[in-house]
Tab-separated table of N, CA and C in Angstrom:
chain	number	residue	atom	x	y	z
A	1	MET	N	9.166	-44.460	107.226
A	1	MET	CA	10.263	-44.963	106.432
A	1	MET	C	11.375	-43.926	106.377
A	2	ASP	N	12.596	-44.358	106.602
A	2	ASP	CA	13.700	-43.401	106.525
A	2	ASP	C	14.173	-43.256	105.073
A	3	ASP	N	15.113	-42.343	104.861
A	3	ASP	CA	15.586	-42.026	103.507
A	3	ASP	C	16.226	-43.227	102.822
A	4	GLN	N	16.988	-44.015	103.590
A	4	GLN	CA	17.659	-45.172	103.002
A	4	GLN	C	16.644	-46.216	102.529
A	5	GLU	N	15.603	-46.441	103.311
A	5	GLU	CA	14.569	-47.395	102.915
A	5	GLU	C	13.865	-46.931	101.646
A	6	LEU	N	13.588	-45.630	101.562
A	6	LEU	CA	12.970	-45.086	100.354
A	6	LEU	C	13.887	-45.252	99.142
A	7	GLU	N	15.168	-45.022	99.342
A	7	GLU	CA	16.136	-45.170	98.251
A	7	GLU	C	16.178	-46.622	97.766
A	8	PHE	N	16.197	-47.581	98.687
A	8	PHE	CA	16.231	-48.985	98.312
A	8	PHE	C	14.932	-49.395	97.600
A	9	GLU	N	13.813	-48.867	98.056
A	9	GLU	CA	12.540	-49.156	97.404
A	9	GLU	C	12.546	-48.635	95.960
A	10	GLU	N	13.089	-47.441	95.765
A	10	GLU	CA	13.202	-46.873	94.421
A	10	GLU	C	14.112	-47.720	93.542
A	11	ILE	N	15.207	-48.217	94.098
A	11	ILE	CA	16.131	-49.075	93.351
A	11	ILE	C	15.413	-50.350	92.905
A	12	MET	N	14.662	-50.961	93.810
A	12	MET	CA	13.926	-52.181	93.468
A	12	MET	C	12.874	-51.913	92.401
A	13	ASP	N	12.150	-50.812	92.532
A	13	ASP	CA	11.140	-50.460	91.534
A	13	ASP	C	11.763	-50.213	90.167
A	14	ARG	N	12.895	-49.546	90.177
A	14	ARG	CA	13.539	-49.159	88.920
A	14	ARG	C	14.184	-50.341	88.193
A	15	TYR	N	14.844	-51.228	88.934
A	15	TYR	CA	15.633	-52.280	88.306
A	15	TYR	C	15.070	-53.691	88.475
A	16	GLY	N	14.048	-53.854	89.282
A	16	GLY	CA	13.546	-55.189	89.611
A	16	GLY	C	13.157	-56.035	88.420
A	17	THR	N	12.393	-55.481	87.499
A	17	THR	CA	11.929	-56.239	86.336
A	17	THR	C	13.093	-56.653	85.443
A	18	ASP	N	14.014	-55.729	85.194
A	18	ASP	CA	15.173	-56.055	84.354
A	18	ASP	C	16.025	-57.156	84.975
A	19	ILE	N	16.262	-57.056	86.260
A	19	ILE	CA	17.083	-58.061	86.943
A	19	ILE	C	16.397	-59.420	86.887
A	20	LYS	N	15.107	-59.444	87.101
A	20	LYS	CA	14.367	-60.704	87.078
A	20	LYS	C	14.419	-61.351	85.691
A	21	ARG	N	14.325	-60.549	84.643
A	21	ARG	CA	14.402	-61.085	83.278
A	21	ARG	C	15.776	-61.681	83.001
A	22	ILE	N	16.801	-61.004	83.455
A	22	ILE	CA	18.159	-61.513	83.251
A	22	ILE	C	18.327	-62.848	83.984
A	23	VAL	N	17.876	-62.899	85.220
A	23	VAL	CA	17.988	-64.133	86.000
A	23	VAL	C	17.199	-65.251	85.320
A	24	TYR	N	16.011	-64.947	84.836
A	24	TYR	CA	15.190	-65.974	84.177
A	24	TYR	C	15.902	-66.542	82.950
A	25	MET	N	16.623	-65.687	82.226
A	25	MET	CA	17.346	-66.160	81.049
A	25	MET	C	18.378	-67.227	81.434
A	26	TYR	N	18.837	-67.205	82.656
A	26	TYR	CA	19.788	-68.212	83.123
A	26	TYR	C	19.075	-69.451	83.653
A	27	VAL	N	18.150	-69.265	84.572
A	27	VAL	CA	17.610	-70.400	85.321
A	27	VAL	C	16.341	-70.993	84.718
A	28	ARG	N	15.665	-70.236	83.866
A	28	ARG	CA	14.465	-70.714	83.153
A	28	ARG	C	13.375	-71.230	84.093
A	29	ASP	N	13.251	-70.623	85.221
A	29	ASP	CA	12.224	-71.001	86.190
A	29	ASP	C	11.732	-69.724	86.867
A	30	TYR	N	10.443	-69.452	86.735
A	30	TYR	CA	9.881	-68.192	87.202
A	30	TYR	C	10.044	-68.000	88.712
A	31	SER	N	9.687	-69.016	89.498
A	31	SER	CA	9.764	-68.840	90.957
A	31	SER	C	11.211	-68.786	91.422
A	32	LEU	N	12.077	-69.531	90.780
A	32	LEU	CA	13.502	-69.473	91.117
A	32	LEU	C	14.078	-68.107	90.747
A	33	ALA	N	13.643	-67.549	89.623
A	33	ALA	CA	14.081	-66.203	89.224
A	33	ALA	C	13.659	-65.182	90.283
A	34	ASP	N	12.466	-65.352	90.851
A	34	ASP	CA	12.019	-64.485	91.949
A	34	ASP	C	12.988	-64.563	93.124
A	35	ASP	N	13.338	-65.783	93.517
A	35	ASP	CA	14.220	-65.983	94.669
A	35	ASP	C	15.597	-65.366	94.437
A	36	ILE	N	16.161	-65.619	93.260
A	36	ILE	CA	17.506	-65.108	92.978
A	36	ILE	C	17.482	-63.586	92.841
A	37	THR	N	16.398	-63.048	92.313
A	37	THR	CA	16.256	-61.584	92.234
A	37	THR	C	16.232	-60.988	93.637
A	38	GLN	N	15.488	-61.616	94.536
A	38	GLN	CA	15.462	-61.150	95.933
A	38	GLN	C	16.856	-61.227	96.550
A	39	GLU	N	17.565	-62.327	96.308
A	39	GLU	CA	18.920	-62.467	96.831
A	39	GLU	C	19.833	-61.361	96.289
A	40	THR	N	19.632	-61.026	95.018
A	40	THR	CA	20.430	-59.969	94.385
A	40	THR	C	20.232	-58.647	95.123
A	41	PHE	N	18.986	-58.288	95.393
A	41	PHE	CA	18.716	-57.023	96.069
A	41	PHE	C	19.148	-57.051	97.534
A	42	ILE	N	19.041	-58.201	98.168
A	42	ILE	CA	19.526	-58.316	99.545
A	42	ILE	C	21.033	-58.081	99.581
A	43	LYS	N	21.748	-58.708	98.649
A	43	LYS	CA	23.195	-58.490	98.596
A	43	LYS	C	23.508	-57.024	98.302
A	44	CYS	N	22.745	-56.425	97.402
A	44	CYS	CA	22.939	-55.004	97.081
A	44	CYS	C	22.776	-54.158	98.337
A	45	PHE	N	21.744	-54.401	99.097
A	45	PHE	CA	21.460	-53.581	100.270
A	45	PHE	C	22.463	-53.819	101.394
A	46	THR	N	22.878	-55.074	101.559
A	46	THR	CA	23.821	-55.362	102.641
A	46	THR	C	25.244	-54.927	102.305
A	47	HIS	N	25.542	-54.786	101.027
A	47	HIS	CA	26.885	-54.384	100.602
A	47	HIS	C	26.884	-53.022	99.905
A	48	TYR	N	25.805	-52.278	100.063
A	48	TYR	CA	25.667	-50.991	99.377
A	48	TYR	C	26.797	-50.024	99.730
A	49	HIS	N	27.250	-50.103	100.959
A	49	HIS	CA	28.336	-49.216	101.405
A	49	HIS	C	29.638	-49.500	100.656
A	50	GLN	N	29.752	-50.685	100.032
A	50	GLN	CA	30.957	-51.040	99.289
A	50	GLN	C	30.872	-50.635	97.817
A	51	PHE	N	29.690	-50.232	97.364
A	51	PHE	CA	29.509	-49.873	95.953
A	51	PHE	C	30.355	-48.655	95.612
A	52	ARG	N	31.241	-48.818	94.649
A	52	ARG	CA	32.129	-47.739	94.237
A	52	ARG	C	32.057	-47.494	92.735
A	53	GLY	N	31.222	-48.254	92.063
A	53	GLY	CA	31.172	-48.194	90.609
A	53	GLY	C	30.462	-46.975	90.063
A	54	ASP	N	30.513	-46.855	88.767
A	54	ASP	CA	29.855	-45.753	88.091
A	54	ASP	C	28.366	-46.030	87.878
A	55	SER	N	28.024	-47.299	87.714
A	55	SER	CA	26.657	-47.647	87.338
A	55	SER	C	26.058	-48.665	88.305
A	56	LEU	N	25.050	-48.250	89.029
A	56	LEU	CA	24.346	-49.148	89.938
A	56	LEU	C	23.689	-50.275	89.142
A	57	ARG	N	23.153	-49.948	87.984
A	57	ARG	CA	22.492	-50.935	87.117
A	57	ARG	C	23.468	-52.057	86.755
A	58	ASN	N	24.663	-51.691	86.321
A	58	ASN	CA	25.649	-52.703	85.942
A	58	ASN	C	26.083	-53.542	87.140
A	59	TRP	N	26.197	-52.909	88.300
A	59	TRP	CA	26.563	-53.634	89.512
A	59	TRP	C	25.479	-54.656	89.862
A	60	LEU	N	24.218	-54.244	89.777
A	60	LEU	CA	23.111	-55.164	90.055
A	60	LEU	C	23.092	-56.323	89.056
A	61	ILE	N	23.336	-56.018	87.788
A	61	ILE	CA	23.370	-57.072	86.770
A	61	ILE	C	24.489	-58.055	87.089
A	62	GLN	N	25.637	-57.533	87.478
A	62	GLN	CA	26.767	-58.398	87.808
A	62	GLN	C	26.423	-59.308	88.989
A	63	ILE	N	25.789	-58.763	90.004
A	63	ILE	CA	25.374	-59.582	91.151
A	63	ILE	C	24.391	-60.655	90.699
A	64	ALA	N	23.407	-60.266	89.889
A	64	ALA	CA	22.382	-61.211	89.420
A	64	ALA	C	22.996	-62.322	88.570
A	65	VAL	N	23.883	-61.956	87.674
A	65	VAL	CA	24.543	-62.949	86.824
A	65	VAL	C	25.353	-63.919	87.686
A	66	ASN	N	26.103	-63.387	88.634
A	66	ASN	CA	26.907	-64.250	89.506
A	66	ASN	C	26.036	-65.173	90.358
A	67	ARG	N	24.953	-64.648	90.900
A	67	ARG	CA	24.030	-65.475	91.694
A	67	ARG	C	23.415	-66.582	90.836
A	68	SER	N	23.047	-66.226	89.607
A	68	SER	CA	22.454	-67.209	88.695
A	68	SER	C	23.447	-68.306	88.359
A	69	LYS	N	24.676	-67.906	88.047
A	69	LYS	CA	25.711	-68.893	87.724
A	69	LYS	C	26.028	-69.764	88.935
A	70	ASP	N	26.051	-69.162	90.116
A	70	ASP	CA	26.273	-69.944	91.335
A	70	ASP	C	25.201	-71.016	91.481
A	71	TYR	N	23.958	-70.645	91.232
A	71	TYR	CA	22.869	-71.613	91.338
A	71	TYR	C	23.054	-72.732	90.322
A	72	LEU	N	23.360	-72.366	89.083
A	72	LEU	CA	23.502	-73.380	88.036
A	72	LEU	C	24.644	-74.357	88.325
A	73	ARG	N	25.663	-73.927	89.040
A	73	ARG	CA	26.788	-74.790	89.411
A	73	ARG	C	26.517	-75.583	90.691
A	74	SER	N	25.505	-75.221	91.416
A	74	SER	CA	25.309	-75.791	92.756
A	74	SER	C	24.881	-77.254	92.727
A	75	ALA	N	25.278	-77.960	93.748
A	75	ALA	CA	24.868	-79.355	93.915
A	75	ALA	C	23.366	-79.433	94.176
A	76	TYR	N	22.817	-78.427	94.846
A	76	TYR	CA	21.383	-78.401	95.129
A	76	TYR	C	20.577	-78.484	93.835
A	77	LYS	N	20.978	-77.689	92.851
A	77	LYS	CA	20.279	-77.677	91.572
A	77	LYS	C	20.329	-79.060	90.940
A	78	LYS	N	21.485	-79.677	90.962
A	78	LYS	CA	21.641	-80.994	90.346
A	78	LYS	C	20.808	-82.052	91.061
A	79	ARG	N	20.722	-81.964	92.384
A	79	ARG	CA	19.939	-82.933	93.151
A	79	ARG	C	18.450	-82.753	92.947
A	80	THR	N	17.998	-81.508	92.812
A	80	THR	CA	16.562	-81.255	92.758
A	80	THR	C	15.995	-81.275	91.347
A	81	LEU	N	16.856	-81.323	90.333
A	81	LEU	CA	16.395	-81.274	88.953
A	81	LEU	C	15.420	-82.403	88.640
A	82	LEU	N	15.767	-83.633	88.977
A	82	LEU	CA	14.906	-84.767	88.688
A	82	LEU	C	13.606	-84.681	89.482
A	83	GLY	N	13.714	-84.340	90.769
A	83	GLY	CA	12.512	-84.215	91.593
A	83	GLY	C	11.577	-83.143	91.074
A	84	ASP	N	12.114	-82.008	90.669
A	84	ASP	CA	11.295	-80.933	90.111
A	84	ASP	C	10.625	-81.361	88.816
A	85	SER	N	11.326	-82.114	87.995
A	85	SER	CA	10.758	-82.574	86.730
A	85	SER	C	9.558	-83.478	86.985
A	86	LEU	N	9.700	-84.368	87.952
A	86	LEU	CA	8.583	-85.263	88.270
A	86	LEU	C	7.393	-84.497	88.838
A	87	ILE	N	7.675	-83.545	89.709
A	87	ILE	CA	6.598	-82.738	90.288
A	87	ILE	C	5.886	-81.941	89.201
A	88	ASN	N	6.641	-81.362	88.282
A	88	ASN	CA	6.046	-80.578	87.198
A	88	ASN	C	5.163	-81.427	86.294
A	89	LEU	N	5.512	-82.710	86.126
A	89	LEU	CA	4.666	-83.598	85.332
A	89	LEU	C	3.342	-83.875	86.031
A	90	LEU	N	3.365	-83.875	87.364
A	90	LEU	CA	2.182	-84.225	88.132
A	90	LEU	C	1.243	-83.057	88.422
A	91	LYS	N	1.724	-81.851	88.287
A	91	LYS	CA	0.869	-80.702	88.599
A	91	LYS	C	0.669	-79.839	87.371
A	92	SER	N	-0.426	-79.106	87.355
A	92	SER	CA	-0.677	-78.224	86.220
A	92	SER	C	0.133	-76.944	86.395
A	93	PRO	N	0.507	-76.298	85.293
A	93	PRO	CA	1.320	-75.084	85.400
A	93	PRO	C	0.555	-73.927	86.056
A	94	SER	N	1.312	-73.083	86.751
A	94	SER	CA	0.712	-71.932	87.416
A	94	SER	C	0.377	-70.853	86.395
A	95	VAL	N	-0.403	-69.880	86.816
A	95	VAL	CA	-0.763	-68.762	85.957
A	95	VAL	C	0.489	-68.018	85.499
A	96	GLU	N	1.434	-67.795	86.448
A	96	GLU	CA	2.671	-67.098	86.082
A	96	GLU	C	3.433	-67.857	85.005
A	97	THR	N	3.491	-69.185	85.153
A	97	THR	CA	4.207	-69.997	84.179
A	97	THR	C	3.542	-69.905	82.811
A	98	LYS	N	2.203	-69.953	82.788
A	98	LYS	CA	1.486	-69.853	81.509
A	98	LYS	C	1.740	-68.510	80.834
A	99	VAL	N	1.696	-67.440	81.620
A	99	VAL	CA	1.936	-66.106	81.068
A	99	VAL	C	3.362	-66.001	80.544
A	100	LEU	N	4.295	-66.495	81.320
A	100	LEU	CA	5.695	-66.441	80.911
A	100	LEU	C	5.943	-67.292	79.670
A	101	GLU	N	5.365	-68.484	79.628
A	101	GLU	CA	5.527	-69.340	78.453
A	101	GLU	C	4.908	-68.701	77.218
A	102	LYS	N	3.798	-68.011	77.396
A	102	LYS	CA	3.157	-67.311	76.282
A	102	LYS	C	4.082	-66.249	75.707
A	103	SER	N	4.740	-65.495	76.576
A	103	SER	CA	5.635	-64.451	76.097
A	103	SER	C	6.871	-65.031	75.424
A	104	ILE	N	7.256	-66.240	75.808
A	104	ILE	CA	8.453	-66.863	75.247
A	104	ILE	C	8.160	-67.521	73.904
A	105	GLU	N	6.927	-67.654	73.548
A	105	GLU	CA	6.569	-68.277	72.282
A	105	GLU	C	7.059	-67.477	71.091
A	106	ASP	N	7.419	-66.256	71.294
A	106	ASP	CA	8.026	-65.460	70.232
A	106	ASP	C	9.209	-66.242	69.672
A	107	ASP	N	9.266	-66.398	68.370
A	107	ASP	CA	10.274	-67.254	67.736
A	107	ASP	C	11.701	-66.897	68.106
A	108	VAL	N	12.053	-65.641	68.047
A	108	VAL	CA	13.432	-65.256	68.324
A	108	VAL	C	13.785	-65.535	69.773
A	109	THR	N	12.873	-65.232	70.680
A	109	THR	CA	13.142	-65.475	72.097
A	109	THR	C	13.276	-66.965	72.363
A	110	ALA	N	12.416	-67.762	71.754
A	110	ALA	CA	12.496	-69.212	71.940
A	110	ALA	C	13.824	-69.744	71.404
A	111	CYS	N	14.249	-69.250	70.264
A	111	CYS	CA	15.536	-69.666	69.695
A	111	CYS	C	16.685	-69.215	70.588
A	112	LEU	N	16.578	-68.031	71.125
A	112	LEU	CA	17.605	-67.513	72.025
A	112	LEU	C	17.758	-68.428	73.238
A	113	MET	N	16.660	-68.908	73.745
A	113	MET	CA	16.698	-69.770	74.924
A	113	MET	C	17.384	-71.104	74.641
A	114	ASN	N	17.502	-71.489	73.360
A	114	ASN	CA	18.178	-72.736	73.009
A	114	ASN	C	19.694	-72.594	72.957
A	115	LEU	N	20.181	-71.364	72.983
A	115	LEU	CA	21.622	-71.138	72.933
A	115	LEU	C	22.259	-71.458	74.283
A	116	PRO	N	23.534	-71.823	74.277
A	116	PRO	CA	24.246	-72.010	75.554
A	116	PRO	C	24.253	-70.698	76.353
A	117	VAL	N	24.353	-70.800	77.659
A	117	VAL	CA	24.260	-69.641	78.554
A	117	VAL	C	25.248	-68.542	78.181
A	118	LYS	N	26.483	-68.914	77.859
A	118	LYS	CA	27.494	-67.885	77.602
A	118	LYS	C	27.156	-67.034	76.386
A	119	TYR	N	26.382	-67.562	75.446
A	119	TYR	CA	25.952	-66.781	74.286
A	119	TYR	C	24.634	-66.065	74.559
A	120	ARG	N	23.770	-66.740	75.290
A	120	ARG	CA	22.473	-66.153	75.646
A	120	ARG	C	22.671	-64.890	76.472
A	121	GLU	N	23.616	-64.929	77.411
A	121	GLU	CA	23.836	-63.775	78.271
A	121	GLU	C	24.366	-62.591	77.476
A	122	ILE	N	25.243	-62.842	76.513
A	122	ILE	CA	25.805	-61.766	75.696
A	122	ILE	C	24.703	-61.106	74.868
A	123	ILE	N	23.887	-61.905	74.201
A	123	ILE	CA	22.784	-61.366	73.392
A	123	ILE	C	21.826	-60.569	74.276
A	124	THR	N	21.487	-61.109	75.430
A	124	THR	CA	20.556	-60.441	76.342
A	124	THR	C	21.105	-59.098	76.811
A	125	LEU	N	22.338	-59.095	77.248
A	125	LEU	CA	22.920	-57.855	77.760
A	125	LEU	C	23.137	-56.829	76.651
A	126	TYR	N	23.509	-57.272	75.471
A	126	TYR	CA	23.814	-56.340	74.384
A	126	TYR	C	22.538	-55.785	73.728
A	127	TYR	N	21.607	-56.665	73.385
A	127	TYR	CA	20.421	-56.216	72.654
A	127	TYR	C	19.246	-55.834	73.550
A	128	TYR	N	18.971	-56.651	74.566
A	128	TYR	CA	17.807	-56.387	75.404
A	128	TYR	C	18.087	-55.322	76.468
A	129	LYS	N	19.280	-55.373	77.057
A	129	LYS	CA	19.625	-54.411	78.109
A	129	LYS	C	20.436	-53.242	77.582
A	130	GLU	N	20.832	-53.319	76.306
A	130	GLU	CA	21.529	-52.240	75.600
A	130	GLU	C	22.815	-51.804	76.303
A	131	LEU	N	23.551	-52.779	76.825
A	131	LEU	CA	24.854	-52.480	77.407
A	131	LEU	C	25.893	-52.448	76.287
A	132	THR	N	26.917	-51.653	76.466
A	132	THR	CA	28.009	-51.603	75.504
A	132	THR	C	28.925	-52.802	75.720
A	133	ILE	N	29.812	-53.039	74.752
A	133	ILE	CA	30.788	-54.121	74.894
A	133	ILE	C	31.607	-53.908	76.170
A	134	LYS	N	32.011	-52.684	76.423
A	134	LYS	CA	32.799	-52.347	77.619
A	134	LYS	C	32.007	-52.668	78.895
A	135	GLU	N	30.725	-52.266	78.928
A	135	GLU	CA	29.901	-52.528	80.111
A	135	GLU	C	29.703	-54.025	80.322
A	136	ILE	N	29.508	-54.767	79.233
A	136	ILE	CA	29.358	-56.226	79.349
A	136	ILE	C	30.660	-56.828	79.856
A	137	SER	N	31.771	-56.352	79.324
A	137	SER	CA	33.086	-56.814	79.751
A	137	SER	C	33.282	-56.594	81.251
A	138	ASP	N	32.927	-55.420	81.720
A	138	ASP	CA	33.051	-55.110	83.148
A	138	ASP	C	32.100	-55.960	83.986
A	139	THR	N	30.878	-56.116	83.514
A	139	THR	CA	29.855	-56.861	84.251
A	139	THR	C	30.217	-58.332	84.395
A	140	LEU	N	30.675	-58.935	83.287
A	140	LEU	CA	30.982	-60.365	83.303
A	140	LEU	C	32.439	-60.651	83.668
A	141	GLU	N	33.204	-59.561	83.843
A	141	GLU	CA	34.621	-59.684	84.174
A	141	GLU	C	35.367	-60.533	83.148
A	142	LYS	N	35.122	-60.219	81.870
A	142	LYS	CA	35.787	-60.882	80.743
A	142	LYS	C	36.427	-59.813	79.878
A	143	ASN	N	37.439	-60.196	79.126
A	143	ASN	CA	38.126	-59.309	78.204
A	143	ASN	C	37.156	-58.822	77.118
A	144	GLU	N	37.308	-57.578	76.680
A	144	GLU	CA	36.418	-57.021	75.653
A	144	GLU	C	36.475	-57.832	74.363
A	145	ASN	N	37.653	-58.309	73.981
A	145	ASN	CA	37.762	-59.115	72.760
A	145	ASN	C	37.011	-60.441	72.893
A	146	THR	N	37.009	-61.000	74.093
A	146	THR	CA	36.232	-62.214	74.345
A	146	THR	C	34.743	-61.921	74.167
A	147	ILE	N	34.294	-60.785	74.675
A	147	ILE	CA	32.888	-60.392	74.545
A	147	ILE	C	32.535	-60.213	73.065
A	148	LYS	N	33.406	-59.547	72.316
A	148	LYS	CA	33.157	-59.346	70.877
A	148	LYS	C	33.069	-60.679	70.142
A	149	SER	N	33.984	-61.585	70.454
A	149	SER	CA	33.984	-62.906	69.806
A	149	SER	C	32.714	-63.680	70.152
A	150	ARG	N	32.347	-63.643	71.424
A	150	ARG	CA	31.123	-64.357	71.838
A	150	ARG	C	29.879	-63.742	71.211
A	151	LEU	N	29.857	-62.421	71.087
A	151	LEU	CA	28.712	-61.767	70.468
A	151	LEU	C	28.597	-62.190	69.013
A	152	ARG	N	29.707	-62.204	68.300
A	152	ARG	CA	29.708	-62.618	66.896
A	152	ARG	C	29.254	-64.076	66.776
A	153	ARG	N	29.793	-64.934	67.624
A	153	ARG	CA	29.410	-66.358	67.608
A	153	ARG	C	27.940	-66.529	67.998
A	154	ALA	N	27.489	-65.761	68.967
A	154	ALA	CA	26.086	-65.838	69.403
A	154	ALA	C	25.140	-65.447	68.272
A	155	LYS	N	25.501	-64.405	67.528
A	155	LYS	CA	24.676	-63.986	66.386
A	155	LYS	C	24.593	-65.098	65.347
A	156	ASP	N	25.738	-65.717	65.048
A	156	ASP	CA	25.760	-66.810	64.071
A	156	ASP	C	24.903	-67.981	64.534
A	157	LEU	N	25.056	-68.344	65.795
A	157	LEU	CA	24.260	-69.450	66.337
A	157	LEU	C	22.770	-69.129	66.331
A	158	LEU	N	22.440	-67.886	66.664
A	158	LEU	CA	21.035	-67.481	66.695
A	158	LEU	C	20.446	-67.502	65.287
A	159	LYS	N	21.200	-67.052	64.304
A	159	LYS	CA	20.730	-67.105	62.909
A	159	LYS	C	20.441	-68.547	62.495
A	160	LYS	N	21.363	-69.460	62.820
A	160	LYS	CA	21.170	-70.870	62.495
A	160	LYS	C	19.929	-71.436	63.186
A	161	GLU	N	19.770	-71.065	64.440
A	161	GLU	CA	18.629	-71.560	65.218
A	161	GLU	C	17.301	-71.060	64.642
A	162	VAL	N	17.282	-69.781	64.274
A	162	VAL	CA	16.061	-69.197	63.710
A	162	VAL	C	15.738	-69.837	62.360
A	163	SER	N	16.746	-70.014	61.508
A	163	SER	CA	16.495	-70.630	60.197
A	163	SER	C	16.089	-72.086	60.329
A	164	LYS	N	16.617	-72.769	61.332
A	164	LYS	CA	16.261	-74.173	61.593
A	164	LYS	C	14.800	-74.284	62.028
A	165	ASN	N	14.340	-73.332	62.840
A	165	ASN	CA	12.974	-73.374	63.368
A	165	ASN	C	11.976	-72.608	62.499
A	166	GLY	N	12.443	-71.862	61.543
A	166	GLY	CA	11.550	-71.033	60.755
A	166	GLY	C	11.418	-71.529	59.397
């Protein structure tokens, strides 16, 4: 293995789990999160020479968020949604799905998943990934005041959701 391959392996080991969790928060499908995470790292490796930022972590998050949003907007997703729903009714859940669903049973996480994506992503990046408002602004390519407003609104919505379910 050459030095570049070792470096890429270290990047995947270091950031892989975090990126996969972020992607899952968008797509809510374990195997799809795997695929989009792989796409994220492939894009990172093929465009690594273009990386000029201060934070590799933030760049990877930005790629993952964009890939996830691209999937959610895609016609493929819309066409396969009904077919996937029918297939899921006919087959028993996989071990990975059971484990993931078990971890999501936590009340706050379950309530978070009920929020719209634009609020869920802000809460995830701010509290779970501990990014600053500035880093979130750079990652999502939104104005800092927009991020602050969404964070405030997300907190309010999450409080309502938790009190409704608790």
